[in-house]
Every structure is written in C-alpha cells, then in structure tokens.
mmCIF file of C-alpha atoms in Angstrom:
data_model
loop_
_atom_site.group_PDB
_atom_site.id
_atom_site.type_symbol
_atom_site.label_atom_id
_atom_site.label_comp_id
_atom_site.label_asym_id
_atom_site.label_seq_id
_atom_site.Cartn_x
_atom_site.Cartn_y
_atom_site.Cartn_z
ATOM 1 C CA MET A 28 0.000 0.000 0.000
ATOM 2 C CA SER A 29 1.450 3.363 -0.983
ATOM 3 C CA ASP A 30 1.941 6.287 1.386
ATOM 4 C CA LYS A 31 -0.437 8.281 -0.774
ATOM 5 C CA THR A 32 -3.187 5.719 -0.246
ATOM 6 C CA VAL A 33 -2.669 5.659 3.539
ATOM 7 C CA TYR A 34 -2.744 9.439 3.682
ATOM 8 C CA GLY A 35 -5.911 9.546 1.649
ATOM 9 C CA GLU A 36 -7.601 7.046 3.955
ATOM 10 C CA LEU A 37 -6.654 9.107 6.994
ATOM 11 C CA ILE A 38 -8.138 12.210 5.402
ATOM 12 C CA GLU A 39 -11.355 10.387 4.617
ATOM 13 C CA GLU A 40 -11.506 8.981 8.166
ATOM 14 C CA ARG A 41 -11.091 12.439 9.670
ATOM 15 C CA ARG A 42 -13.882 13.694 7.428
ATOM 16 C CA SER A 43 -16.238 11.151 8.922
ATOM 17 C CA PRO A 44 -19.445 12.928 10.083
ATOM 18 C CA GLY A 45 -19.266 11.151 13.450
ATOM 19 C CA LYS A 46 -15.698 12.238 14.137
ATOM 20 C CA GLU A 47 -16.388 15.802 13.003
ATOM 21 C CA PHE A 48 -19.394 15.988 15.330
ATOM 22 C CA TYR A 49 -17.463 14.795 18.381
ATOM 23 C CA SER A 50 -14.528 17.045 17.528
ATOM 24 C CA MET A 51 -16.850 20.062 17.334
ATOM 25 C CA LEU A 52 -18.586 18.971 20.549
ATOM 26 C CA ARG A 53 -15.280 18.811 22.425
ATOM 27 C CA PHE A 54 -14.355 22.240 21.098
ATOM 28 C CA LEU A 55 -17.663 23.717 22.266
ATOM 29 C CA ILE A 56 -17.325 22.101 25.685
ATOM 30 C CA VAL A 57 -13.852 23.612 26.106
ATOM 31 C CA LEU A 58 -15.210 27.035 25.132
ATOM 32 C CA LEU A 59 -18.094 26.675 27.581
ATOM 33 C CA VAL A 60 -15.761 25.676 30.421
ATOM 34 C CA LEU A 61 -13.447 28.631 29.698
ATOM 35 C CA PHE A 62 -16.424 30.993 29.599
ATOM 36 C CA CYS A 63 -17.721 29.685 32.939
ATOM 37 C CA VAL A 64 -14.271 30.024 34.526
ATOM 38 C CA PHE A 65 -13.867 33.617 33.353
ATOM 39 C CA PHE A 66 -17.452 34.459 34.296
ATOM 40 C CA VAL A 67 -17.009 33.228 37.862
ATOM 41 C CA LEU A 68 -13.508 34.692 38.133
ATOM 42 C CA PHE A 69 -14.504 38.211 37.075
ATOM 43 C CA THR A 70 -17.998 38.419 38.592
ATOM 44 C CA GLN A 71 -17.577 36.587 41.895
ATOM 45 C CA ILE A 72 -13.862 36.751 42.792
ATOM 46 C CA PHE A 73 -12.310 39.720 40.961
ATOM 47 C CA ILE A 74 -14.699 42.632 40.465
ATOM 48 C CA GLY A 75 -13.916 45.804 38.561
ATOM 49 C CA VAL A 76 -14.541 49.182 40.210
ATOM 50 C CA GLN A 77 -13.872 52.775 39.266
ATOM 51 C CA VAL A 78 -12.795 55.505 41.682
ATOM 52 C CA CYS A 79 -15.111 58.519 41.793
ATOM 53 C CA GLY A 80 -14.191 61.575 43.838
ATOM 54 C CA PRO A 81 -11.081 63.024 45.490
ATOM 55 C CA SER A 82 -11.156 61.259 48.887
ATOM 56 C CA MET A 83 -8.264 58.903 48.042
ATOM 57 C CA ASN A 84 -5.913 61.504 46.561
ATOM 58 C CA PRO A 85 -3.005 61.320 45.953
ATOM 59 C CA THR A 86 -2.985 57.507 45.910
ATOM 60 C CA LEU A 87 -5.931 57.206 43.530
ATOM 61 C CA TYR A 88 -7.297 59.579 40.934
ATOM 62 C CA GLY A 89 -11.043 60.100 41.254
ATOM 63 C CA GLY A 90 -11.760 61.702 37.898
ATOM 64 C CA VAL A 91 -13.328 65.027 36.958
ATOM 65 C CA ARG A 92 -16.717 66.122 38.257
ATOM 66 C CA GLY A 93 -19.156 67.008 35.500
ATOM 67 C CA SER A 94 -21.973 69.547 35.549
ATOM 68 C CA ASP A 95 -24.311 66.714 36.589
ATOM 69 C CA GLY A 96 -22.261 66.134 39.745
ATOM 70 C CA ILE A 97 -20.900 62.763 38.553
ATOM 71 C CA TYR A 98 -17.166 62.044 38.533
ATOM 72 C CA ARG A 99 -15.784 60.489 35.342
ATOM 73 C CA GLY A 100 -12.383 59.219 34.264
ATOM 74 C CA GLY A 101 -11.189 57.921 37.636
ATOM 75 C CA ASP A 102 -8.774 55.052 38.157
ATOM 76 C CA TYR A 103 -10.063 51.589 37.296
ATOM 77 C CA LEU A 104 -9.176 48.802 39.754
ATOM 78 C CA PHE A 105 -10.072 45.248 40.681
ATOM 79 C CA VAL A 106 -11.067 44.070 44.141
ATOM 80 C CA CYS A 107 -10.733 40.505 45.407
ATOM 81 C CA THR A 108 -13.776 39.270 47.314
ATOM 82 C CA LEU A 109 -11.822 36.483 49.045
ATOM 83 C CA ASP A 110 -9.153 38.541 50.830
ATOM 84 C CA PRO A 111 -9.818 39.597 54.448
ATOM 85 C CA PRO A 112 -8.991 43.275 55.099
ATOM 86 C CA GLU A 113 -5.660 44.052 56.778
ATOM 87 C CA TYR A 114 -3.880 47.212 57.896
ATOM 88 C CA GLY A 115 -3.216 49.513 54.949
ATOM 89 C CA ASP A 116 -5.531 47.694 52.539
ATOM 90 C CA ILE A 117 -7.816 49.748 50.329
ATOM 91 C CA VAL A 118 -11.358 48.375 50.450
ATOM 92 C CA VAL A 119 -14.622 48.972 48.627
ATOM 93 C CA PHE A 120 -17.840 48.734 50.644
ATOM 94 C CA ASP A 121 -21.520 49.609 50.537
ATOM 95 C CA SER A 122 -22.131 53.180 51.602
ATOM 96 C CA PRO A 123 -23.544 53.504 55.137
ATOM 97 C CA ILE A 124 -24.495 57.118 54.457
ATOM 98 C CA VAL A 125 -28.214 57.861 54.490
ATOM 99 C CA GLY A 126 -29.371 58.739 50.998
ATOM 100 C CA GLU A 127 -26.504 56.888 49.316
ATOM 101 C CA GLU A 128 -27.943 53.382 49.571
ATOM 102 C CA GLY A 129 -26.761 51.203 46.691
ATOM 103 C CA GLU A 130 -23.595 53.232 46.187
ATOM 104 C CA GLU A 131 -20.074 52.060 47.037
ATOM 105 C CA ILE A 132 -17.217 53.817 48.818
ATOM 106 C CA ILE A 133 -13.468 53.256 48.631
ATOM 107 C CA LYS A 134 -11.227 53.926 51.683
ATOM 108 C CA ARG A 135 -8.133 52.610 53.477
ATOM 109 C CA VAL A 136 -8.238 50.283 56.493
ATOM 110 C CA VAL A 137 -6.427 51.758 59.503
ATOM 111 C CA GLY A 138 -8.064 49.811 62.344
ATOM 112 C CA LEU A 139 -9.050 46.180 62.944
ATOM 113 C CA PRO A 140 -11.337 44.673 65.621
ATOM 114 C CA GLY A 141 -10.170 45.458 69.165
ATOM 115 C CA ASP A 142 -7.953 48.370 68.123
ATOM 116 C CA ARG A 143 -8.139 51.779 69.750
ATOM 117 C CA ILE A 144 -7.810 54.589 67.209
ATOM 118 C CA LYS A 145 -7.305 58.313 67.632
ATOM 119 C CA ALA A 146 -5.626 61.242 65.897
ATOM 120 C CA GLU A 147 -3.869 64.317 67.240
ATOM 121 C CA ASN A 148 -2.656 67.241 65.132
ATOM 122 C CA GLY A 149 -2.522 65.245 61.901
ATOM 123 C CA VAL A 150 -0.930 62.114 63.382
ATOM 124 C CA LEU A 151 -2.875 58.851 63.550
ATOM 125 C CA TYR A 152 -2.329 56.676 66.630
ATOM 126 C CA ARG A 153 -3.297 53.039 67.041
ATOM 127 C CA ALA A 154 -3.185 50.692 70.040
ATOM 128 C CA SER A 155 -3.562 47.002 69.239
ATOM 129 C CA GLY A 156 -3.996 44.001 71.513
ATOM 130 C CA GLY A 157 -4.282 46.051 74.686
ATOM 131 C CA GLY A 158 -0.906 47.692 74.071
ATOM 132 C CA ASP A 159 0.108 51.325 74.149
ATOM 133 C CA TYR A 160 -0.578 53.830 71.432
ATOM 134 C CA ALA A 161 1.935 54.113 68.597
ATOM 135 C CA ALA A 162 1.984 56.533 65.682
ATOM 136 C CA VAL A 163 0.957 54.946 62.374
ATOM 137 C CA ASP A 164 3.331 55.546 59.486
ATOM 138 C CA GLU A 165 1.183 56.950 56.669
ATOM 139 C CA PRO A 166 3.324 58.059 53.718
ATOM 140 C CA TYR A 167 0.279 57.833 51.464
ATOM 141 C CA ILE A 168 -1.895 60.603 52.971
ATOM 142 C CA GLU A 169 -2.442 63.927 51.231
ATOM 143 C CA ASP A 170 -0.252 66.707 52.602
ATOM 144 C CA GLY A 171 -1.819 69.342 54.791
ATOM 145 C CA TRP A 172 -3.933 67.269 57.165
ATOM 146 C CA GLU A 173 -3.666 68.502 60.745
ATOM 147 C CA GLY A 174 -6.895 67.090 62.110
ATOM 148 C CA SER A 175 -7.692 65.269 65.333
ATOM 149 C CA PHE A 176 -10.423 62.966 66.576
ATOM 150 C CA ALA A 177 -11.161 61.329 69.904
ATOM 151 C CA GLU A 178 -10.421 57.705 70.718
ATOM 152 C CA GLU A 179 -12.636 55.068 69.129
ATOM 153 C CA VAL A 180 -12.627 51.340 69.784
ATOM 154 C CA VAL A 181 -13.145 49.137 66.720
ATOM 155 C CA PRO A 182 -15.876 46.541 67.464
ATOM 156 C CA GLU A 183 -15.704 42.907 66.396
ATOM 157 C CA GLY A 184 -16.731 42.271 62.817
ATOM 158 C CA THR A 185 -15.822 45.784 61.674
ATOM 159 C CA VAL A 186 -12.895 47.839 60.387
ATOM 160 C CA PHE A 187 -12.038 51.516 60.807
ATOM 161 C CA VAL A 188 -11.458 53.280 57.482
ATOM 162 C CA LEU A 189 -10.113 56.671 56.458
ATOM 163 C CA GLY A 190 -9.555 58.375 53.119
ATOM 164 C CA ASP A 191 -5.992 59.274 52.154
ATOM 165 C CA ASN A 192 -7.213 62.813 51.468
ATOM 166 C CA ARG A 193 -8.190 63.435 55.097
ATOM 167 C CA ASN A 194 -9.274 67.028 54.485
ATOM 168 C CA ASN A 195 -11.830 65.923 51.909
ATOM 169 C CA SER A 196 -13.091 62.502 52.907
ATOM 170 C CA THR A 197 -16.261 61.215 54.535
ATOM 171 C CA ASP A 198 -15.151 58.099 56.380
ATOM 172 C CA SER A 199 -15.270 56.339 59.777
ATOM 173 C CA ARG A 200 -14.849 59.691 61.489
ATOM 174 C CA ALA A 201 -18.378 60.449 60.276
ATOM 175 C CA PHE A 202 -20.159 57.099 59.973
ATOM 176 C CA GLY A 203 -18.140 54.937 62.355
ATOM 177 C CA PRO A 204 -16.515 51.539 61.782
ATOM 178 C CA VAL A 205 -17.615 49.582 58.694
ATOM 179 C CA SER A 206 -19.129 46.113 58.965
ATOM 180 C CA ASN A 207 -17.170 43.340 57.262
ATOM 181 C CA ASP A 208 -20.449 42.141 55.767
ATOM 182 C CA SER A 209 -20.724 45.357 53.759
ATOM 183 C CA ILE A 210 -17.230 45.062 52.235
ATOM 184 C CA LEU A 211 -17.251 44.148 48.548
ATOM 185 C CA GLY A 212 -13.545 43.335 48.490
ATOM 186 C CA VAL A 213 -9.936 44.402 48.900
ATOM 187 C CA VAL A 214 -8.209 46.240 46.046
ATOM 188 C CA THR A 215 -5.595 43.918 44.548
ATOM 189 C CA GLN A 216 -1.949 44.937 44.515
ATOM 190 C CA TRP A 217 -1.569 44.046 40.845
ATOM 191 C CA SER A 218 -4.393 46.375 39.844
ATOM 192 C CA LEU A 219 -2.899 49.160 41.964
ATOM 193 C CA ALA A 220 0.441 48.650 40.234
ATOM 194 C CA HIS A 221 -1.187 48.735 36.784
ATOM 195 C CA LYS A 222 -4.040 51.173 37.404
ATOM 196 C CA ASP A 223 -2.911 53.518 34.621
ATOM 197 C CA PHE A 224 -2.989 50.709 32.062
ATOM 198 C CA LEU A 225 -6.342 49.396 33.310
ATOM 199 C CA THR A 226 -7.871 52.872 33.262
ATOM 200 C CA ASP A 227 -6.649 53.545 29.717
ATOM 201 C CA PHE A 228 -7.751 50.097 28.538
ATOM 202 C CA PHE A 229 -11.299 50.227 29.889
ATOM 203 C CA GLY A 230 -11.604 53.886 28.987
ATOM 204 C CA PHE A 231 -10.646 53.084 25.382
ATOM 205 C CA PHE A 232 -13.450 50.534 25.157
ATOM 206 C CA ARG A 233 -15.817 52.926 26.968
ATOM 207 C CA LEU A 234 -16.333 50.450 29.790
ATOM 208 C CA ALA A 235 -14.975 52.668 32.531
#
C-alpha cells in the first residue's frame, strides 16, 4: 500500500461525520468551560470598580466632576472578594451614608477589631492588643492634614477606614466603623500597580 493511499484514507476517516461531530462537541465544551471560569472569576472573585471623587488623593485619581455632579475618568481597579482586610488595605464597601444606599465607597483600612484609634494634630495613633498607642506611618496621605479625633474602639466584625485625602473625605470619622459584611472586596496589589494601564484600557473601550 502506498503512502499516498494511507494518507488519503486518513483524510477520509477524519472527514467522517461522526468524528467531526465529536470534535466540534469537544471544542464547544472547552469554550463553555473557559467561559464559565472567566465568568465566575470576574464576577464573583475579581470585580472591577472605578474611583469617583477626590477622597483617596493622591494615591488614587477620582476623575473630573461634571456639571451633573458625577465624577468620570477615575482610576479603574479590581477588588478581590476572598481577601480579608488588613492594615493599609484599600477596600470597597456599601455606603452607610443615608441617601446613598446602593452606592459604594473606597477607603483605606487603619483599624481592625479590638484596636483603639485616635488622631492628634494630623498624626494617627493606634493601640492594638491592649498595648500602648503608637503613631501609624502613613506616607500615602495627602499633605496638609492637621486634624484630630477622639479615641474610638473598633468593634468585632468591623474595620475603621479613612480616606488618604483626610481634608476631603467622609469616612469612619463620620459614619463609624464599617461592617465586614458590607465590604465588597480588597483592592488587589496588581491592579494598583497597573491602574494607569487598566484605566486607559477600559476607557478606550468605553467600559470605565
């Protein structure tokens, strides 16, 4: 039997309707699995958010406020819904402010359950685990904050959050500690590192 004959038989075998059907079926199954993985990954685990407003300056850009009062063009980030909040994390949570139900807020975690928190003349102090107060190193805050607030104890199941732009931020100083149940997720480090690219990318496709 010649090589040409063998090759021809293989071609004919591959053209068999049964084999073509199962080949297409496998291909569709793979596509479906990939779609399901990406759907779950980017709707349940990693969720895209856009910063609106100046409360996290200079760390995050909150866009420009239009004549309708809506901020547009802010940094685009991803939050992870599986990560528990830790000191210094930036979190997104449901607004506890009356009249802003259904909206989300982005702030930085500065206090965990059991902590005592206070500020004096622009310096944040935290006492953890029954220890003494110590100044919190905050190289990320906007210059010019000289505010103070009285001691607060962070209850169980909550976190104490502040905006990096302390002179222009509504945060736990106003609405108290934030319940963990209301937290959508923690901003991922990789999206923080690539926020300019993400913002340009989603802005280009008019998704931001």
